PDB file of C-alpha atoms in Angstrom:
ATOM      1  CA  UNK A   1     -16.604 252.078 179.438  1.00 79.00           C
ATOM      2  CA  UNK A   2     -18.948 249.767 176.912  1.00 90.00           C
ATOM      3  CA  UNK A   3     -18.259 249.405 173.614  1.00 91.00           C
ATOM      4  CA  UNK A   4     -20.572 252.369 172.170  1.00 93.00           C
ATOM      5  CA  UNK A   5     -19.383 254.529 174.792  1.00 95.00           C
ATOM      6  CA  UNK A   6     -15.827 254.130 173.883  1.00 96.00           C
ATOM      7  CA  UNK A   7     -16.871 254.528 169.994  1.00 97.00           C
ATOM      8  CA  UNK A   8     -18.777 257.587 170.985  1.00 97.00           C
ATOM      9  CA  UNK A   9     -15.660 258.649 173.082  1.00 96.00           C
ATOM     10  CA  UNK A  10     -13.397 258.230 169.749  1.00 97.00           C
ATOM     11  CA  UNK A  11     -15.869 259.944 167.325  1.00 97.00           C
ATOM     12  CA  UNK A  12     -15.789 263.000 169.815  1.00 96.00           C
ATOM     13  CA  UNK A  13     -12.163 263.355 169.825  1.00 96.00           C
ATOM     14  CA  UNK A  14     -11.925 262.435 166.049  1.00 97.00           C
ATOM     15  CA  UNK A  15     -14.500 265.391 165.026  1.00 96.00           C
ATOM     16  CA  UNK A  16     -12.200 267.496 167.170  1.00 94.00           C
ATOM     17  CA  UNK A  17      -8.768 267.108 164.988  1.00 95.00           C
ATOM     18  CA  UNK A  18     -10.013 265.463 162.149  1.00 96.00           C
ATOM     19  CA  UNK A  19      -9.879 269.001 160.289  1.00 96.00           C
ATOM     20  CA  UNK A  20      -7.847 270.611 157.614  1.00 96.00           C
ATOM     21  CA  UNK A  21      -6.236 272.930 160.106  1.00 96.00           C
ATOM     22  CA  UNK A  22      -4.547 269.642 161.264  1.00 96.00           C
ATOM     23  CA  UNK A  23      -2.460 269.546 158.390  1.00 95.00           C
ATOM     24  CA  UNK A  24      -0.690 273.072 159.555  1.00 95.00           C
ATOM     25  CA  UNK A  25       1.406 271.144 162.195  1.00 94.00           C
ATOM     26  CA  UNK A  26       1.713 267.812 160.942  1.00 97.00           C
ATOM     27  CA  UNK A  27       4.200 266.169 158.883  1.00 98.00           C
ATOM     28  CA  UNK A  28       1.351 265.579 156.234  1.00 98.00           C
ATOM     29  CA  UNK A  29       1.292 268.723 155.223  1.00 98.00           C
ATOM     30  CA  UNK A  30       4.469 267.907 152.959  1.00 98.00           C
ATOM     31  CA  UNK A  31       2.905 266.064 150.509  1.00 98.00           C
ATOM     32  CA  UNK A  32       0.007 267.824 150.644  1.00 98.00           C
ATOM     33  CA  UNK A  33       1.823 270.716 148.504  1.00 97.00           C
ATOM     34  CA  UNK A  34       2.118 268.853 145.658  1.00 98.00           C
ATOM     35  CA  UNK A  35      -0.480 268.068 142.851  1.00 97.00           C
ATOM     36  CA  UNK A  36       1.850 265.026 141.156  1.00 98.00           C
ATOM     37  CA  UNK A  37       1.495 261.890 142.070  1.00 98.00           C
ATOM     38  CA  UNK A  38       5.463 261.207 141.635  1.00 98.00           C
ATOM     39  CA  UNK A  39       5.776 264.529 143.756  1.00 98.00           C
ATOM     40  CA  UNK A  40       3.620 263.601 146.663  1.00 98.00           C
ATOM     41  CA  UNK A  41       4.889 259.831 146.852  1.00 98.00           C
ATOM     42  CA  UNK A  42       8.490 260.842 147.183  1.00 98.00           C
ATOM     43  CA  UNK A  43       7.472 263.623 149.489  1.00 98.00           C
ATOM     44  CA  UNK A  44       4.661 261.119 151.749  1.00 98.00           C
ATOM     45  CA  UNK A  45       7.930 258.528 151.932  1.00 98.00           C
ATOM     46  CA  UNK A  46      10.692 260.397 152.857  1.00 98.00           C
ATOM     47  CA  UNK A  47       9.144 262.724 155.231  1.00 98.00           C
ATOM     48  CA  UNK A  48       7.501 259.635 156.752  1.00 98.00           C
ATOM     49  CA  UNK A  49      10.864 258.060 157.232  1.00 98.00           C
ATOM     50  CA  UNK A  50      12.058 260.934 159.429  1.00 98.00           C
ATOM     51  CA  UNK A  51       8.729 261.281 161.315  1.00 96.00           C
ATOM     52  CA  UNK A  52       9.745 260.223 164.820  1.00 93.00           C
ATOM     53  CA  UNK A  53      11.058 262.371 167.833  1.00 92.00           C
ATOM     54  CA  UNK A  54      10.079 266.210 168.646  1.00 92.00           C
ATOM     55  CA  UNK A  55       7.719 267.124 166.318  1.00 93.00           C
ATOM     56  CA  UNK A  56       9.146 270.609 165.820  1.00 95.00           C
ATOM     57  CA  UNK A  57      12.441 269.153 164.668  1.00 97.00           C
ATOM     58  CA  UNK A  58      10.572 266.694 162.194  1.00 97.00           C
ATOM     59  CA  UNK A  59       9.171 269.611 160.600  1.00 98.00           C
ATOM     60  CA  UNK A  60      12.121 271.951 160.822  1.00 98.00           C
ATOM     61  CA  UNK A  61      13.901 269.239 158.859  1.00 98.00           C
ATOM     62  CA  UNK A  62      11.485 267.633 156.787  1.00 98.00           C
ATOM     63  CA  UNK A  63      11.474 271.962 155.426  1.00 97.00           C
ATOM     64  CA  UNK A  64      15.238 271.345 154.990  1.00 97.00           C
ATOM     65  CA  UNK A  65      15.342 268.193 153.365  1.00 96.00           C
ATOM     66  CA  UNK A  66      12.498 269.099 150.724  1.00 96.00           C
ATOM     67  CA  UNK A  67      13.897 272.679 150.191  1.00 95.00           C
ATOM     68  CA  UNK A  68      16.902 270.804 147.813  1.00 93.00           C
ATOM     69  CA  UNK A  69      14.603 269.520 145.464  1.00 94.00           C
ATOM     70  CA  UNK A  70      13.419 272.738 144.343  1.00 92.00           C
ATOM     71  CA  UNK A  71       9.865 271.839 144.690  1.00 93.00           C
ATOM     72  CA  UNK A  72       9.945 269.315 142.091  1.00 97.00           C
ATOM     73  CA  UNK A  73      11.075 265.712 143.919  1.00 98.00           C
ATOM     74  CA  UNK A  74      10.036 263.566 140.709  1.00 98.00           C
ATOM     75  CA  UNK A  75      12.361 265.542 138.794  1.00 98.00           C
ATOM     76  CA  UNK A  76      15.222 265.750 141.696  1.00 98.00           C
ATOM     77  CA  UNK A  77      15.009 261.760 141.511  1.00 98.00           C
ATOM     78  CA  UNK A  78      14.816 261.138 138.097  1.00 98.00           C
ATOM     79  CA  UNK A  79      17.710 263.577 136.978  1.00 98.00           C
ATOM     80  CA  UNK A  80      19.969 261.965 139.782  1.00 98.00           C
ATOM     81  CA  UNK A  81      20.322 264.890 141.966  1.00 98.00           C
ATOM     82  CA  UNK A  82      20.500 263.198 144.830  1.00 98.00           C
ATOM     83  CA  UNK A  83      24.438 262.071 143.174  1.00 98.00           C
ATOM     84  CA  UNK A  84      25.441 265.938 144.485  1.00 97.00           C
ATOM     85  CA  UNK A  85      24.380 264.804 148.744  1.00 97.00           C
ATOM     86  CA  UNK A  86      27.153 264.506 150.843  1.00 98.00           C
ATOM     87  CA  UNK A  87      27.492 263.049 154.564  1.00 98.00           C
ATOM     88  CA  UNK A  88      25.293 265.325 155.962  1.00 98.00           C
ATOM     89  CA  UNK A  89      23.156 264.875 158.822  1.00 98.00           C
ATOM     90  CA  UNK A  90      19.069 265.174 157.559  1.00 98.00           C
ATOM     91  CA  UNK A  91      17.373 264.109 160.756  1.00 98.00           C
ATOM     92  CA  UNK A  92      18.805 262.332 163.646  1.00 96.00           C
ATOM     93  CA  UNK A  93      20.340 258.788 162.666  1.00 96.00           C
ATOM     94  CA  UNK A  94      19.249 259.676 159.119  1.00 97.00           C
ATOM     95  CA  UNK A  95      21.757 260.663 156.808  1.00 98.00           C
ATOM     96  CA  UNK A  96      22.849 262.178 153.194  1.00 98.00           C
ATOM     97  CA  UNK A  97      23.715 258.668 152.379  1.00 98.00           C
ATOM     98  CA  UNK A  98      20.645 256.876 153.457  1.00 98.00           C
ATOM     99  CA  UNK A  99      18.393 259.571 151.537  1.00 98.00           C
ATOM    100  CA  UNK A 100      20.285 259.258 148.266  1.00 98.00           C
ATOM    101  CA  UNK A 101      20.071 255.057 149.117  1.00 98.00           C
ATOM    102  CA  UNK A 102      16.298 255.609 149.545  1.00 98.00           C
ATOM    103  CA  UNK A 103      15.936 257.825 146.218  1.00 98.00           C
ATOM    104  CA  UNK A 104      17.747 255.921 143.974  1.00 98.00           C
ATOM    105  CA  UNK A 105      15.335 252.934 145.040  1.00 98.00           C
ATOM    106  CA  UNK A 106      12.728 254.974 143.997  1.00 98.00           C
ATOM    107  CA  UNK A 107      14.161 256.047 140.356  1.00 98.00           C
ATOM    108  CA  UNK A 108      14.745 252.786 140.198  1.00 98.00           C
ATOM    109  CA  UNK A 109      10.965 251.912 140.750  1.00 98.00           C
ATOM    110  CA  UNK A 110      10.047 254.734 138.409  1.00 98.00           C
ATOM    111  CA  UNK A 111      11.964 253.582 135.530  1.00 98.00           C
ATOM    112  CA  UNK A 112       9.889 250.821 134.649  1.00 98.00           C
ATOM    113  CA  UNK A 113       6.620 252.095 136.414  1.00 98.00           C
ATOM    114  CA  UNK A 114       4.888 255.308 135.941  1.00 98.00           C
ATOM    115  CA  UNK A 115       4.062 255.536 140.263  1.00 98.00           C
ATOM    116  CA  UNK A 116       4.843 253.545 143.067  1.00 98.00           C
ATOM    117  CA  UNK A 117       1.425 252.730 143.336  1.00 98.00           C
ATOM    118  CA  UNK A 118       1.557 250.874 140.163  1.00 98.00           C
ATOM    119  CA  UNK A 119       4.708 249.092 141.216  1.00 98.00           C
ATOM    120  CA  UNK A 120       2.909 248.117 144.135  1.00 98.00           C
ATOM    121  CA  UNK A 121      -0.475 246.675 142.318  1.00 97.00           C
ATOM    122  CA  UNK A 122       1.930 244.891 140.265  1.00 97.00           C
ATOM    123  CA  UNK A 123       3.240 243.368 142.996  1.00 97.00           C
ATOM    124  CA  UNK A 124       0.433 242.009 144.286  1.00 97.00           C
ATOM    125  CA  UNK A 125       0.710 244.648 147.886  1.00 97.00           C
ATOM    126  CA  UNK A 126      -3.092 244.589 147.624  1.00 96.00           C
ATOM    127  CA  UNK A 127      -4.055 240.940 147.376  1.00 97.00           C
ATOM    128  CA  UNK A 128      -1.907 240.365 150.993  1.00 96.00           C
ATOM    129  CA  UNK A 129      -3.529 240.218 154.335  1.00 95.00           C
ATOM    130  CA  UNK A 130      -0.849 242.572 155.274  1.00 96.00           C
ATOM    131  CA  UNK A 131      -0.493 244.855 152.879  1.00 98.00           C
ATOM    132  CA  UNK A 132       1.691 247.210 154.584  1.00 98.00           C
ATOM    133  CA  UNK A 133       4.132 244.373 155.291  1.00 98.00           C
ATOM    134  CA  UNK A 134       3.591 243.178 151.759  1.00 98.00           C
ATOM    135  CA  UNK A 135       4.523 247.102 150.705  1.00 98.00           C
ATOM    136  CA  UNK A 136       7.649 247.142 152.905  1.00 98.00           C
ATOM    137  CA  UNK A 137       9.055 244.173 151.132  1.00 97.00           C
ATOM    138  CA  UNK A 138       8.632 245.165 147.833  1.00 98.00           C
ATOM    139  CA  UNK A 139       9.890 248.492 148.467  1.00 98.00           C
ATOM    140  CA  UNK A 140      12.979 246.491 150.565  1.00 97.00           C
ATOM    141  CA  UNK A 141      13.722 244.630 147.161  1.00 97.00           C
ATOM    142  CA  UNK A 142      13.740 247.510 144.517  1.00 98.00           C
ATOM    143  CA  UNK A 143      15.819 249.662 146.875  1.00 98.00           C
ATOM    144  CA  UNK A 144      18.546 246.648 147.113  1.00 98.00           C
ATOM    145  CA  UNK A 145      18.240 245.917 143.751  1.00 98.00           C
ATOM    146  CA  UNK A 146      19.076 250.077 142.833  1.00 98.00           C
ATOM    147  CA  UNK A 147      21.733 249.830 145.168  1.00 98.00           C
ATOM    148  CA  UNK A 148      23.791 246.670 143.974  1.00 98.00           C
ATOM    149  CA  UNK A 149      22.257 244.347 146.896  1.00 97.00           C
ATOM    150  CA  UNK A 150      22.472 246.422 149.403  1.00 97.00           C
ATOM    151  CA  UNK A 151      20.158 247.079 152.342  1.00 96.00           C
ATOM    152  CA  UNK A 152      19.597 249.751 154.762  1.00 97.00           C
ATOM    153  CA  UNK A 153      17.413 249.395 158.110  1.00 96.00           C
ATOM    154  CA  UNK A 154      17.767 253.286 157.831  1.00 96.00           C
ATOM    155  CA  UNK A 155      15.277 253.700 155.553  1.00 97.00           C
ATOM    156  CA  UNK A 156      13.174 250.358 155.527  1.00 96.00           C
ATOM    157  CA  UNK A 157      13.302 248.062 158.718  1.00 93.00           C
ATOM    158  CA  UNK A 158      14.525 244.711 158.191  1.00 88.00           C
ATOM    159  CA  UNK A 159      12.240 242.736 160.333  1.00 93.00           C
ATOM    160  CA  UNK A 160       9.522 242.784 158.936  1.00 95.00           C
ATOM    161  CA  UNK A 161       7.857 240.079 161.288  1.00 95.00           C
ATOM    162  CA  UNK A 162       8.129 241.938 164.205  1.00 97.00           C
ATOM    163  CA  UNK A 163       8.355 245.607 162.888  1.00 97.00           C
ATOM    164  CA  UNK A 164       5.012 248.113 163.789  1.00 98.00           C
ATOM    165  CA  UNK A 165       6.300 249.173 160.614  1.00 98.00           C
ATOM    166  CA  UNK A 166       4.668 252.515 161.856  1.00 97.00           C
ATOM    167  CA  UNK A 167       6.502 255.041 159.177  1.00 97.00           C
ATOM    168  CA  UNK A 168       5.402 253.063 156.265  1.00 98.00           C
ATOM    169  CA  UNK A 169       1.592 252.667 158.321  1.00 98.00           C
ATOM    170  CA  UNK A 170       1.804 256.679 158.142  1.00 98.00           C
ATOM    171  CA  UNK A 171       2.294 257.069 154.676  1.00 98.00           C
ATOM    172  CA  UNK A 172       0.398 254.641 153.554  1.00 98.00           C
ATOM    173  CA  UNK A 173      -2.576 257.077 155.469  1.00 98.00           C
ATOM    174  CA  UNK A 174      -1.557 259.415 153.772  1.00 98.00           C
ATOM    175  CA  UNK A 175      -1.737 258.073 150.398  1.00 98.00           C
ATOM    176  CA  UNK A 176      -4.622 256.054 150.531  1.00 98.00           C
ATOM    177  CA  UNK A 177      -7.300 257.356 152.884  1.00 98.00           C
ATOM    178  CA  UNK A 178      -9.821 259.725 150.654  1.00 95.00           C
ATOM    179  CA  UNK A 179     -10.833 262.156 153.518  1.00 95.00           C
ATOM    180  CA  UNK A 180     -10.554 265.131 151.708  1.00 95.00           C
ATOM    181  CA  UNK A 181     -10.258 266.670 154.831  1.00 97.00           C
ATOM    182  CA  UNK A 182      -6.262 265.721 155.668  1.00 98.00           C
ATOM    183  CA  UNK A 183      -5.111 262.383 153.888  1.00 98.00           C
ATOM    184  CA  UNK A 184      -4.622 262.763 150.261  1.00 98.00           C
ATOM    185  CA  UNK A 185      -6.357 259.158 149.066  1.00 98.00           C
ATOM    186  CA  UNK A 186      -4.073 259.156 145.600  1.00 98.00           C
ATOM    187  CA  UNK A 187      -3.163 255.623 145.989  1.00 98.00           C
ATOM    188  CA  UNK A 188      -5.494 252.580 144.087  1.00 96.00           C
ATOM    189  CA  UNK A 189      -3.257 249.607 145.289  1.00 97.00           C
ATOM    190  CA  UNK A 190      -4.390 249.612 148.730  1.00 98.00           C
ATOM    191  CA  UNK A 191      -7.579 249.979 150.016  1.00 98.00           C
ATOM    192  CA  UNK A 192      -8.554 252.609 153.283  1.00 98.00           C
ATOM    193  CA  UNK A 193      -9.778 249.325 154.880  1.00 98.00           C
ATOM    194  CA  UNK A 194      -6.754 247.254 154.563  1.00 98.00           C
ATOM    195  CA  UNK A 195      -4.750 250.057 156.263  1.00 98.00           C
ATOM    196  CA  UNK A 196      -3.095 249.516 159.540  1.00 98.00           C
ATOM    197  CA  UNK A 197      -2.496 251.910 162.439  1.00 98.00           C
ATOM    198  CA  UNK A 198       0.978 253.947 162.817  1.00 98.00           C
ATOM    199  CA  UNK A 199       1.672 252.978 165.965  1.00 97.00           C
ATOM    200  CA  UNK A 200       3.916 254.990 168.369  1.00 94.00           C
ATOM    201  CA  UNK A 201       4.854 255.246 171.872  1.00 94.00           C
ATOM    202  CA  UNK A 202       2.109 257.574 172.280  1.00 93.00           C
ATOM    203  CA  UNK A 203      -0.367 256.028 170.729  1.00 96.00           C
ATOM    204  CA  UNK A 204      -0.032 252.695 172.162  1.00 97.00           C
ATOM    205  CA  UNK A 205       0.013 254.113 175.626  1.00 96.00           C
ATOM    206  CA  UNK A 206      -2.975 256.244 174.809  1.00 97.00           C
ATOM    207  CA  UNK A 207      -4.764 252.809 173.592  1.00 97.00           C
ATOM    208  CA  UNK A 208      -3.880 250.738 176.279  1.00 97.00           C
ATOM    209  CA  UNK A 209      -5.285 252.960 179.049  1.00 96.00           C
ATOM    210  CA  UNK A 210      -8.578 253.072 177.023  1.00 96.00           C
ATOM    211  CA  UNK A 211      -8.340 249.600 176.937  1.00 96.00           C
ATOM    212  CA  UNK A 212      -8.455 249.209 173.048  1.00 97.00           C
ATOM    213  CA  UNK A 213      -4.467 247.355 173.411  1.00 98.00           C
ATOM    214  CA  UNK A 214      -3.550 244.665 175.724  1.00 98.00           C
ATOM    215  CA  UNK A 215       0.041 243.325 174.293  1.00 98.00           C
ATOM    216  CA  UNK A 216       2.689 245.505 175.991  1.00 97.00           C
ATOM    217  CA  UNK A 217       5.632 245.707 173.229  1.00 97.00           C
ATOM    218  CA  UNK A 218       5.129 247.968 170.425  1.00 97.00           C
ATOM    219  CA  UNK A 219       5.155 245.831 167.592  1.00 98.00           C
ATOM    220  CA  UNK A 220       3.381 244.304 165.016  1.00 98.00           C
ATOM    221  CA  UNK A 221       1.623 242.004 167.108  1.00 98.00           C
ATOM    222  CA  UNK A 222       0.462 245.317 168.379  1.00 98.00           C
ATOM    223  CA  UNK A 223      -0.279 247.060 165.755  1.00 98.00           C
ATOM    224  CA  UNK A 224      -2.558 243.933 164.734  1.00 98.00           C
ATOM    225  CA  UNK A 225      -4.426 243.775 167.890  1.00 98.00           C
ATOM    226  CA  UNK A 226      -5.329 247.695 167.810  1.00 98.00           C
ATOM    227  CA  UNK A 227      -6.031 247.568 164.572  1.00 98.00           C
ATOM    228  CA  UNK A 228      -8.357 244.396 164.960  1.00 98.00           C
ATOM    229  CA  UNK A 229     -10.373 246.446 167.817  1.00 97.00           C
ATOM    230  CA  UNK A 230     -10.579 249.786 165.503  1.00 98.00           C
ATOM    231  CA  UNK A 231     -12.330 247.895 162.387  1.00 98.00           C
ATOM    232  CA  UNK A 232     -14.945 247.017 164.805  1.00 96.00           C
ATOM    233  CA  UNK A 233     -15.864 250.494 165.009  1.00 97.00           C
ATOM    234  CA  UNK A 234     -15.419 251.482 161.099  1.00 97.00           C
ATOM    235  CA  UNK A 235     -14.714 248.603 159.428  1.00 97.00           C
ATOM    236  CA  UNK A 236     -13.978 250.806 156.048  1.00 98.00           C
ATOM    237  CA  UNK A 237     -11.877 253.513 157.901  1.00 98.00           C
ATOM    238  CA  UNK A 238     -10.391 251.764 161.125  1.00 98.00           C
ATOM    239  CA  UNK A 239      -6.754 254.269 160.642  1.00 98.00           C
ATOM    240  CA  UNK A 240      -9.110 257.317 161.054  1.00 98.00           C
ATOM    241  CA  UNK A 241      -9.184 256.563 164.635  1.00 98.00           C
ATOM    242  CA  UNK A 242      -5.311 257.465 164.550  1.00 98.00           C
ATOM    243  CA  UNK A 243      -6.753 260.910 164.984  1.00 97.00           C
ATOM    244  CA  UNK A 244      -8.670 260.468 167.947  1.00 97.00           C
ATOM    245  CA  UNK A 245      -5.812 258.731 169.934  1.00 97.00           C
ATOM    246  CA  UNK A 246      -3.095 261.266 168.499  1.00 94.00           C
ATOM    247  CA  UNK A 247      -5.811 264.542 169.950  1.00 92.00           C
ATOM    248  CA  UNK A 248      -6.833 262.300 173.102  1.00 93.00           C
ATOM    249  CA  UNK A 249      -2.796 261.735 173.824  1.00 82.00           C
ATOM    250  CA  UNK A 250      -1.869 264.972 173.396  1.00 78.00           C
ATOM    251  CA  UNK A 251      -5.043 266.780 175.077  1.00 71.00           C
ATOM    252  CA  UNK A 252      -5.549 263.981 177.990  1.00 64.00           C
ATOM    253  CA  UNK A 253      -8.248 261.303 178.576  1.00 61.00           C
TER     254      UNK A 253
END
C-alpha cells in the first residue's frame, strides 16, 4: 500500500469512529460529564490510570470509583475525602491506597495552582520535545513531594526512558485535542501537535501489520516511531489517527 493509499485507508476508518457516539463505550466519556476544569482533570487522570484490560471492567469500575466523589472530584480532593479510602481493591493491581497516593498529589498541585494545566505551563511541559514525558515527571515530583518522598509505579511509571507512557498519552488526548466531536481540548499547556500516541498491545499490532511500526517492543521507542509516521499524515493532529487503528483493530484490516 503507498503512502496516500494508507492515509486514505486511515481517514476511512477514522470518519467511521471518530463520532460522538464513540464516547458511549469509551473510558472518555468520564470526563466528559463534567463542565470544571478541576472536575474533568481529576476525572481524565484517574480513569486513565485504570484504562487497561477488558474494557467492560474499566468502565464498570471507573462507574465505581467516580460514584464516591459525589460528582464533584475537585471538591472530593480538596476537602481530603480521599483520608476515609481503605484497602480496597479499585481496578486490578490498583488500589484504595494508590488512589488516595494519586489524589493527594493532585491537592497538592492544586494548592498553589488553580489547574494542572497551569502547573504544567509552569513547568515548562510545553517547551519539551517530549512533552508527555516532560508531564509524567512533573506530575512524578508533586505526587512524591504530597506524599513525604514517596513514589508509586502504581499510578505514574518510573521509567520514564523506556515507558510508552500510554495512560498519561490517553489523557493527555483527552485534554488537549479540540475535536469537539470526542476529546475535550481544555488543556493550553500542550499543544494537539505535540501529542503522542497511547500505545497498546492492540494498537501496536494493528500498526505494525499496516506497516506504520517496525520496532517490536512496546515502548517509547515505539511510541516515537508511530508517532513520527502519523505526523506525516496530519502534522497538527497525528493522535487522531488513534481512532482509526483502535476501529481498524477491533473491526479487522
Amino acid at each position: 500500500m503507498s503512502e496516500q493509499e494508507l492515509k486514505k485507508y486511515l481517514d476511512r476508518h477514522l470518519a467511521m469512529i471518530h463520532v460522538p457516539s464513540f464516547a458511549d463505550s469509551d473510558p472518555v466519556q468520564f470526563p466528559r460529564r463534567f463542565s470544571r476544569l478541576q472536575d474533568i482533570e481529576i476525572a481524565a487522570f484517574t480513569v486513565a490510570t485504570i484504562a487497561w484490560g477488558r474494557r467492560a471492567m474499566i468502565l464498570r469500575d471507573a462507574e465505581r470509583m467516580l460514584s464516591v466523589w459525589g460528582g464533584k472530584p475537585y471538591d472530593y480532593v480538596m476537602n481530603e475525602g480521599y483520608r476515609a479510602l481503605g484497602t480496597a481493591n479499585v481496578h486490578r493491581t490498583f488500589f484504595e491506597p494508590d488512589l488516595a497516593y494519586m489524589l493527594k498529589g493532585f491537592r497538592h498541585i492544586y494548592l498553589t495552582h488553580d489547574s494542572i494545566d497551569s502547573y504544567l505551563k509552569r513547568s515548562g511541559a510545553g517547551q519539551s520535545d517530549s512533552p508527555a514525558w516532560a508531564a509524567a515527571e512533573a506530575l512524578q515530583r508533586a505526587m512524591s513531594e504530597a506524599n513525604g518522598g514517596v513514589t508509586n509505579s502504581r499510578c505514574l511509571p518510573s521509567n520514564l526512558t523506556q515507558t510508552a507512557l500510554k495512560r498519561i498519552n490517553m489523557a493527555l488526548r483527552w485534554l488537549v485535542r479540540d475535536d469537539g466531536i470526542v476529546d475535550l481540548g481544555v488543556w493550553k499547556c500542550i499543544r494537539p501537535d505535540q501529542l503522542f500516541i497511547p500505545l497498546d498491545v492492540h494498537v501496536g499490532n494493528t500498526a505494525r501489520r499496516l506497516g506504520l511500526l517496525r520496532r517490536t517492543a512496546n515502548d517509547r521507542k515505539a511510541v516515537e516511531e508511530l508517532t513520527d509516521r502519523l505526523r506525516c499524515f496530519c502534522r497538527e493532529d497525528p493522535v487522531k489517527y488513534d481512532f482509526a487503528l483502535f476501529g481498524i483493530g477491533v473491526n479487522g484490516l
